[in-house]
Short mmCIF file of C-alpha atoms (C1' of nucleotides) in Angstrom, two decimals:
data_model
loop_
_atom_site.label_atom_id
_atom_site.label_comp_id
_atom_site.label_asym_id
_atom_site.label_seq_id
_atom_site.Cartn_x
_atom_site.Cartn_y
_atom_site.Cartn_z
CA UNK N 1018 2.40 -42.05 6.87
CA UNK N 1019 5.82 -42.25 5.91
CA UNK N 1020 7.40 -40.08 8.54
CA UNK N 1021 5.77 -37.37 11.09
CA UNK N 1022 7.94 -34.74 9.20
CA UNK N 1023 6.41 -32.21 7.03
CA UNK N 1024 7.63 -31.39 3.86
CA UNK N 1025 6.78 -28.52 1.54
CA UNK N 1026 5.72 -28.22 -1.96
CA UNK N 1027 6.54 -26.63 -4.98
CA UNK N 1028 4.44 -23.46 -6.43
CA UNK N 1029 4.60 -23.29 -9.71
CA UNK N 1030 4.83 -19.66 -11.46
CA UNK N 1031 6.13 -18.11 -15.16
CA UNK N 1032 8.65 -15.46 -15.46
CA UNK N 1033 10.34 -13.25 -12.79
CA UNK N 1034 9.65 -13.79 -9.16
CA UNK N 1035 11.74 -12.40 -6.02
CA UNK N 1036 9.59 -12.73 -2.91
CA UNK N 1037 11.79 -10.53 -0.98
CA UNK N 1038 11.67 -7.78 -2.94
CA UNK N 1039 8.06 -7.86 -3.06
CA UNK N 1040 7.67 -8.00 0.41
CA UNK N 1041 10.05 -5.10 0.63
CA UNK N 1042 8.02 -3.01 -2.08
CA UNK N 1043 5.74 -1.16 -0.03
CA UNK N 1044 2.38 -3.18 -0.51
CA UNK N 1045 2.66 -5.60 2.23
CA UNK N 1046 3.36 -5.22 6.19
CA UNK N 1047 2.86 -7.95 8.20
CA UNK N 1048 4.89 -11.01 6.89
CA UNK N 1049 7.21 -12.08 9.85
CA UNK N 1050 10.75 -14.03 8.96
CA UNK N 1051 10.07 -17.74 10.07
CA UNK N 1052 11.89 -21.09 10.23
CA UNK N 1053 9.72 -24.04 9.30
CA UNK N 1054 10.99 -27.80 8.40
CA UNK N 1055 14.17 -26.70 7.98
CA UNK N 1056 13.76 -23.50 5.64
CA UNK N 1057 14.13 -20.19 6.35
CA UNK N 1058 11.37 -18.47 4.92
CA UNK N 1059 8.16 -16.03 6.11
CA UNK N 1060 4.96 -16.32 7.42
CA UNK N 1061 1.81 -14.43 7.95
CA UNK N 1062 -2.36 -14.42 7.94
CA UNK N 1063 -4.30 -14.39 4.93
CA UNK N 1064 -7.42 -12.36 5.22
CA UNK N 1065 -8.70 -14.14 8.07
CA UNK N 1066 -7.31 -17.79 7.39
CA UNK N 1067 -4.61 -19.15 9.36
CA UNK N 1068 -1.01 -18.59 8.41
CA UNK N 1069 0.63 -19.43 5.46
CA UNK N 1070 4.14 -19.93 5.21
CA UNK N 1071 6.74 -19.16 1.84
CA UNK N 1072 10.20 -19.68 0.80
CA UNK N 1073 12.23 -19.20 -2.07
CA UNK N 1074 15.44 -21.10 -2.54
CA UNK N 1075 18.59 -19.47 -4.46
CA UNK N 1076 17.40 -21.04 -7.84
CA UNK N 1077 14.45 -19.39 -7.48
CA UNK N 1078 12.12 -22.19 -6.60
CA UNK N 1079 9.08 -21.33 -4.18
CA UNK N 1080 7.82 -23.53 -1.36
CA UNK N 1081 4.99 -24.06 0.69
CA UNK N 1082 2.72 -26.36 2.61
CA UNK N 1083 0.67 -28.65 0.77
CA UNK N 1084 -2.61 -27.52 0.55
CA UNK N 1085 -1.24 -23.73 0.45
CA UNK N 1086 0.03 -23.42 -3.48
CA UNK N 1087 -3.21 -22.28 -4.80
CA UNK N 1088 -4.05 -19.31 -2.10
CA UNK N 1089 -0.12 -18.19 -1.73
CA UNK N 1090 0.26 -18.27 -5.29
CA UNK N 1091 -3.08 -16.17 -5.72
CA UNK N 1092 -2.13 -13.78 -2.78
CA UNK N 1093 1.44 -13.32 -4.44
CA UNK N 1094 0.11 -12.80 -7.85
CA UNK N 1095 2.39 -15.93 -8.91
CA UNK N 1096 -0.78 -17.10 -11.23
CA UNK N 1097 -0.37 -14.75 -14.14
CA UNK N 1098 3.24 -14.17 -16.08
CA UNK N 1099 5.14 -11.47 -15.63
CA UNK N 1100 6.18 -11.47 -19.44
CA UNK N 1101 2.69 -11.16 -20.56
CA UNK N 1102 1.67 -7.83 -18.35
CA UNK N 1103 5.16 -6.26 -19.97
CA UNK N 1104 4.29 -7.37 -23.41
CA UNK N 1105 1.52 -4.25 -23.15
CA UNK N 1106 3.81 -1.37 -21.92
CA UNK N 1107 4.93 1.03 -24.30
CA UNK N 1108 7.80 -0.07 -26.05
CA UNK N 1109 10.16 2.89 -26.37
CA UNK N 1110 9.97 3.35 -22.73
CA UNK N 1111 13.56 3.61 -21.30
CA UNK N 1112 12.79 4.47 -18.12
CA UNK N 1113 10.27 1.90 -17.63
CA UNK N 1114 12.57 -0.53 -18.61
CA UNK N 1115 15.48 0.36 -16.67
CA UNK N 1116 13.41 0.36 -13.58
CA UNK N 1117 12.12 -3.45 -14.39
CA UNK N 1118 15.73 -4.26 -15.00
CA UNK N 1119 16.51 -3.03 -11.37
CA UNK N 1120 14.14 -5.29 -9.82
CA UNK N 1121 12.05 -7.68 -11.98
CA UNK N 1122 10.97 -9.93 -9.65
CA UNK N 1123 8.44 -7.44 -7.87
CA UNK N 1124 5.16 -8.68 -8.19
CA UNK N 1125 1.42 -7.01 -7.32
CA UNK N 1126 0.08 -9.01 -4.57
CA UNK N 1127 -3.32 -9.55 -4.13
CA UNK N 1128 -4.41 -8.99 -0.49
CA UNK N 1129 -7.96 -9.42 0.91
CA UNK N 1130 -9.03 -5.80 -0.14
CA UNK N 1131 -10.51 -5.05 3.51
CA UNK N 1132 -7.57 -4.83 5.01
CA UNK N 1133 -5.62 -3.32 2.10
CA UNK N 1134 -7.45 -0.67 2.16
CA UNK N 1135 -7.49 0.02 5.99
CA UNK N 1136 -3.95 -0.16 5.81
CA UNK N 1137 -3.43 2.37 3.50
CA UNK N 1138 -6.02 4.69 5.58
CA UNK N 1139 -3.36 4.12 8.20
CA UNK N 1140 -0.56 4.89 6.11
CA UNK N 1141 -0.70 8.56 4.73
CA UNK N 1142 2.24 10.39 6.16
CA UNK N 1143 4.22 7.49 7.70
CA UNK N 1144 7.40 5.62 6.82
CA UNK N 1145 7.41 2.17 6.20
CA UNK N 1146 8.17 1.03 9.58
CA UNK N 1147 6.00 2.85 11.12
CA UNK N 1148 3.13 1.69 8.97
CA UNK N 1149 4.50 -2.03 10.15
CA UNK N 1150 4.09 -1.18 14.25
CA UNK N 1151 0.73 0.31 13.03
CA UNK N 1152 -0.33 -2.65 11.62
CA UNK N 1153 1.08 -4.99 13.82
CA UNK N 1154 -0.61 -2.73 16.87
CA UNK N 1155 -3.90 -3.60 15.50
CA UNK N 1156 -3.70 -7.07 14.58
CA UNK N 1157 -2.32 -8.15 17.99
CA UNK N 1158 -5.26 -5.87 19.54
CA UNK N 1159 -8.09 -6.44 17.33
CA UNK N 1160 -7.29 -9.58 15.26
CA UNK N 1161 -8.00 -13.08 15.40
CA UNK N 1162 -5.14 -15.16 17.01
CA UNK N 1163 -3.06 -18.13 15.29
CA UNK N 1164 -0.35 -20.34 16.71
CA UNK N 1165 2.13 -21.49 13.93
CA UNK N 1166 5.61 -22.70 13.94
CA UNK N 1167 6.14 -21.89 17.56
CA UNK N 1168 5.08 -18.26 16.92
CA UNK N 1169 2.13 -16.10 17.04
CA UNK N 1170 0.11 -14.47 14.07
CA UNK N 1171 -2.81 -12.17 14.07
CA UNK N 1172 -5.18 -11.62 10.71
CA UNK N 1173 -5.86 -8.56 10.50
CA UNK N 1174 -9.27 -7.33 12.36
CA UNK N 1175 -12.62 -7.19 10.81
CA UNK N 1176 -14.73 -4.41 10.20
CA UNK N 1177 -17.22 -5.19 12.62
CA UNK N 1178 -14.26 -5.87 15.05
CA UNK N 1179 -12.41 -2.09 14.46
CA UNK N 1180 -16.31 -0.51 14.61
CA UNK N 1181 -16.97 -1.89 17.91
CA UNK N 1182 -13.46 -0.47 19.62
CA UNK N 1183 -13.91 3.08 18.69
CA UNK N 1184 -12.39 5.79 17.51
CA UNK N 1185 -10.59 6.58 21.14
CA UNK N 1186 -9.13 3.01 21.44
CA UNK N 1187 -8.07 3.20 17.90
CA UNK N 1188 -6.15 6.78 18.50
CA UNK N 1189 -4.23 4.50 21.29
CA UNK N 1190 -2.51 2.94 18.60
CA UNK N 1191 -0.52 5.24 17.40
CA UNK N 1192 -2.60 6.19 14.73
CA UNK N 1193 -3.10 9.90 15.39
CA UNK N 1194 -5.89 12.05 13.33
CA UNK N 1195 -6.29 8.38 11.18
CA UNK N 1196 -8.04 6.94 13.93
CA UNK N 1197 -11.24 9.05 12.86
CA UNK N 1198 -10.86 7.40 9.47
CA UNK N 1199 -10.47 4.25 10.31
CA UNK N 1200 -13.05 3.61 12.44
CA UNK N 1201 -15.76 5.68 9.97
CA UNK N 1202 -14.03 3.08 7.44
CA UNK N 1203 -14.70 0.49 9.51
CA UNK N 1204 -18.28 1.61 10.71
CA UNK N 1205 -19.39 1.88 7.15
CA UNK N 1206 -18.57 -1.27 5.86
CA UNK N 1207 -19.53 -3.31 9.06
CA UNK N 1208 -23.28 -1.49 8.80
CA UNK N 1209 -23.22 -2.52 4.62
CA UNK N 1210 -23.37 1.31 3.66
CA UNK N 1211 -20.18 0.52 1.78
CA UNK N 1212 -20.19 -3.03 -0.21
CA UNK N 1213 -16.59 -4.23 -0.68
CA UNK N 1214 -17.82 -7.12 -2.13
CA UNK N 1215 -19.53 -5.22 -5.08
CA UNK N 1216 -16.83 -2.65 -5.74
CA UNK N 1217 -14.33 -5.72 -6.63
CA UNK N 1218 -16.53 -6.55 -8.58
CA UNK N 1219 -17.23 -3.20 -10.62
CA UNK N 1220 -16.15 -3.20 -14.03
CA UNK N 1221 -15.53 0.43 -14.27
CA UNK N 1222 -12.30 1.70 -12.62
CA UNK N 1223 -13.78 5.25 -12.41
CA UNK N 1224 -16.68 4.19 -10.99
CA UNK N 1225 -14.87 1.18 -8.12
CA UNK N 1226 -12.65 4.36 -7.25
CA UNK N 1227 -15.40 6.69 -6.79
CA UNK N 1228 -16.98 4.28 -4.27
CA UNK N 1229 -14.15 3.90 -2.02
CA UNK N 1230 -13.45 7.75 -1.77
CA UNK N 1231 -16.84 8.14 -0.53
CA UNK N 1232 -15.00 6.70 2.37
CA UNK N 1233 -13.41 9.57 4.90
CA UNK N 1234 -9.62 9.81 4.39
CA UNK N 1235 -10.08 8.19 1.03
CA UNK N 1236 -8.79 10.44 -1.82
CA UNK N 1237 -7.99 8.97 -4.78
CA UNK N 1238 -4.30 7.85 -4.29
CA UNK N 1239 -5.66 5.09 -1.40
CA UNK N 1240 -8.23 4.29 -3.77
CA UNK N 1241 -6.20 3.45 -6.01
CA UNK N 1242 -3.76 1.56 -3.86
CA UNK N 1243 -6.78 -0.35 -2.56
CA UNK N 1244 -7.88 -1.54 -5.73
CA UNK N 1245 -3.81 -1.74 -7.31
CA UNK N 1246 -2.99 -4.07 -4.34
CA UNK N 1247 -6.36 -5.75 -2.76
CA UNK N 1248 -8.17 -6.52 -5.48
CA UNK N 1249 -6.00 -7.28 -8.63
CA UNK N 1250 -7.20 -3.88 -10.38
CA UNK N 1251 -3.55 -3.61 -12.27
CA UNK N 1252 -4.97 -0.46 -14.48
CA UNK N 1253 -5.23 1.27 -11.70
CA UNK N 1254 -2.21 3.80 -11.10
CA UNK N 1255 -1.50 5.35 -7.73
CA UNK N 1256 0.36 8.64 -7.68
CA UNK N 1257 2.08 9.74 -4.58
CA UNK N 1258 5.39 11.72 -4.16
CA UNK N 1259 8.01 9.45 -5.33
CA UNK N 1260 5.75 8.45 -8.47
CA UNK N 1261 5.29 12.27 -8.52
CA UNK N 1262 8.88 12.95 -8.93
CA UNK N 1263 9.88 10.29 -11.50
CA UNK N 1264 7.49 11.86 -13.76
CA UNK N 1265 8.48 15.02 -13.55
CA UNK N 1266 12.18 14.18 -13.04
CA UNK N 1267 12.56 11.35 -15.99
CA UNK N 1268 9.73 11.64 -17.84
CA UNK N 1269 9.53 15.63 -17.97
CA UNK N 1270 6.03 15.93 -16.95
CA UNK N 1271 4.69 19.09 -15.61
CA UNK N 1272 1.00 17.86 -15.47
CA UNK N 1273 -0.52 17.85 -11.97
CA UNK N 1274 -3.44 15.88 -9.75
CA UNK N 1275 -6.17 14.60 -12.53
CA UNK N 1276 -3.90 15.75 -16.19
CA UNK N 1277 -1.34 13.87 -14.79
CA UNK N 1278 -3.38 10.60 -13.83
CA UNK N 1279 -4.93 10.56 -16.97
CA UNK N 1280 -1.80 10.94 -18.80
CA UNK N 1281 0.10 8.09 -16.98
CA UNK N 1282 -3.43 5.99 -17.13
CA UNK N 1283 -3.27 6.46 -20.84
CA UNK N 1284 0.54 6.05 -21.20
CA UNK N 1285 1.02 2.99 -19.17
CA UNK N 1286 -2.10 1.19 -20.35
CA UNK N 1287 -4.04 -1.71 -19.59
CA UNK N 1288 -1.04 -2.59 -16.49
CA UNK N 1289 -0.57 0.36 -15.27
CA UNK N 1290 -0.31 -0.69 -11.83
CA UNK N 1291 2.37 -2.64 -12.27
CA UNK N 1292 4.49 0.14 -14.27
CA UNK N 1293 3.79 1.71 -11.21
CA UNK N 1294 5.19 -0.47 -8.51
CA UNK N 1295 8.55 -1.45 -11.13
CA UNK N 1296 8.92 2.76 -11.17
CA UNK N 1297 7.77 3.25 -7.49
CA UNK N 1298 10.58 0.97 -6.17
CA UNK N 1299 13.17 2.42 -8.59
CA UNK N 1300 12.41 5.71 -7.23
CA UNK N 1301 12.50 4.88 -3.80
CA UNK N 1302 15.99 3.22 -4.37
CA UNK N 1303 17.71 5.90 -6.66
CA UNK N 1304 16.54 9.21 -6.47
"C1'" DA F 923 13.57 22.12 19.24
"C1'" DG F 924 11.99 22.30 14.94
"C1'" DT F 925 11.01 20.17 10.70
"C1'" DC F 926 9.07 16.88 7.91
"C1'" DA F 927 7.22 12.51 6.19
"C1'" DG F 928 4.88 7.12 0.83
"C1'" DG F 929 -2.42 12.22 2.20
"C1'" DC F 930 -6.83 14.00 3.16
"C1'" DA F 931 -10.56 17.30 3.97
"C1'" DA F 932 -12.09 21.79 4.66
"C1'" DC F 933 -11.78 26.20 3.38
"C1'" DG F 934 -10.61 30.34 0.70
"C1'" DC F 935 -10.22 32.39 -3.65
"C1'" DG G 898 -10.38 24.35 -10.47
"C1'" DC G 899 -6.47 25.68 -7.71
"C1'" DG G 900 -3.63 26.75 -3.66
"C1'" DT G 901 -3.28 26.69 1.55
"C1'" DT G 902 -3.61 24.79 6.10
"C1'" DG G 903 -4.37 21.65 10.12
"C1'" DC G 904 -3.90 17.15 11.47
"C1'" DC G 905 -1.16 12.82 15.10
"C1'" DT G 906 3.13 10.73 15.57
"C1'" DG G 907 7.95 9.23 15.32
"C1'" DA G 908 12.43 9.89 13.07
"C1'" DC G 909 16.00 12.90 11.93
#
DNA sequence: AGTCAGGCAACGC
DNA sequence: GCGTTGCCTGAC
């Protein structure tokens, strides 16, 4: 060993990449600012690993621990290139591309889809922050503890884990008439009625989405959040009230519920998603 | 003090 | 199918 110090690595990625926009974009709750051998950066759980921890310097350069480029740059959704999903959007779409000129560097994440999905059964109805105490509430209750950088971390609980405290413990966490849906959520998945495990890997958008909003307090915007955010389905295109008004603001649409998800579906194209999240964050910013 | 949020389900028509 | 209403809670 050369010195007791650790040192950090480089993660590789193509095109545009600002990590603190995307973890200010709405998809992710629970990364905590941290300082670690010298950098200023953030850290959080995985799924159910122990804590990862990112930075970006000024020139854009991202840095982890060695042994952590493959997983953060999977979880970040640094392993595709951001010029390739915009290479299939329409291309006289002004409004699209104004939004990706206001923030290119978002990128879709790619969280464990368990607890993307309980998080947005938690989320309908809440600001931002409040979604954060939400989650953090849980994770420090119900999660799986980790020590790192002289600071604690909690991965998000399991199924099994949320089942077993009940719906009235659950309610104690702020989570109001959610509670119930949670912990049927979490009930159903920890007895196998619901496979997670075989709706990633469903071909058929339609058909993933149908199984999730078997769920209670899954319609088909958290289903499609789930699948945009934990589990890499970029065609999928979730449509709540700020997507809602940019389409019928900028893009003059008057369609409603399923006319206008099909029409934005069949607009957007094979990246959706990710039309989504440039226009979601646009919205939330301007309008 | 009331209203209202980054939805959903149940119900009525 | 489409529109309405109740639901927990915190922020304004």
């Amino acid at each position: 060993m050369a010195g007791s110090r650790a040192s950090l690595v480089v993660v590789p990625y193509e095109g545009d990449f600002s990590l603190r926009e995307t973890l200010k974009s709405g998809q992710l709750f629970h990364w905590q600012p941290c300082l670690f051998d010298g950098h200023e950066g953030y850290a959080g759980c995985i799924g159910s690993e122990s804590p990862a921890f990112i930075t970006q310097l000024d020139d854009g350069t991202v840095l982890t621990r060695p042994g952590d480029p493959a997983r953060v740059a999977r979880y970040f959704g640094l392993d595709h290139s951001s010029e390739a999903i915009r290479a299939s959007f329409p291309a006289t779409d002004e409004v699209l591309r104004t939004a990706i000129a206001f923030s290119p560097g978002i990128r879709i994440a790619r969280q464990p889809l368990w607890e993307c999905l309980a998080t947005f059964i938690t989320s309908s109805m809440k600001q931002v922050t409040h979604i954060r105490a939400i989650s953090l509430t849980l994770r420090q209750r119900y999660g799986e503890r980790h020590e790192f950088a002289g600071a604690t971390f909690h991965a998000y609980p399991t199924p099994a884990a949320l089942a077993a405290a009940g719906e009235e413990a659950l309610r104690q966490c702020a989570l109001g008439y959610r509670a119930k849906s949670l912990h049927l959520a979490a009930s159903a998945i920890a007895a196998g009625e619901v496979d997670l495990d075989a709706i990633e890997r469903e071909p058929s958008l339609a058909a993933a989405r149908a199984r999730l909003m078997e769920l209670h307090g899954v319609g088909e915007k958290i289903a499609n959040c789930a699948l945009l955010f934990g589990a890499g389905r970029w065609d999928a295109f979730p449509i709540d009230v700020w997507i809602e008004r940019i389409l019928r603001d900028l893009y003059r649409k008057r369609l409603k519920g399923a006319r206008l998800q099909a029409w934005a579906e069949r607009h957007f194209g094979p990246h959706a998603g990710y039309a989504q999240q440039y226009l979601f964050h646009f919205a939330r910013k301007t309008l």
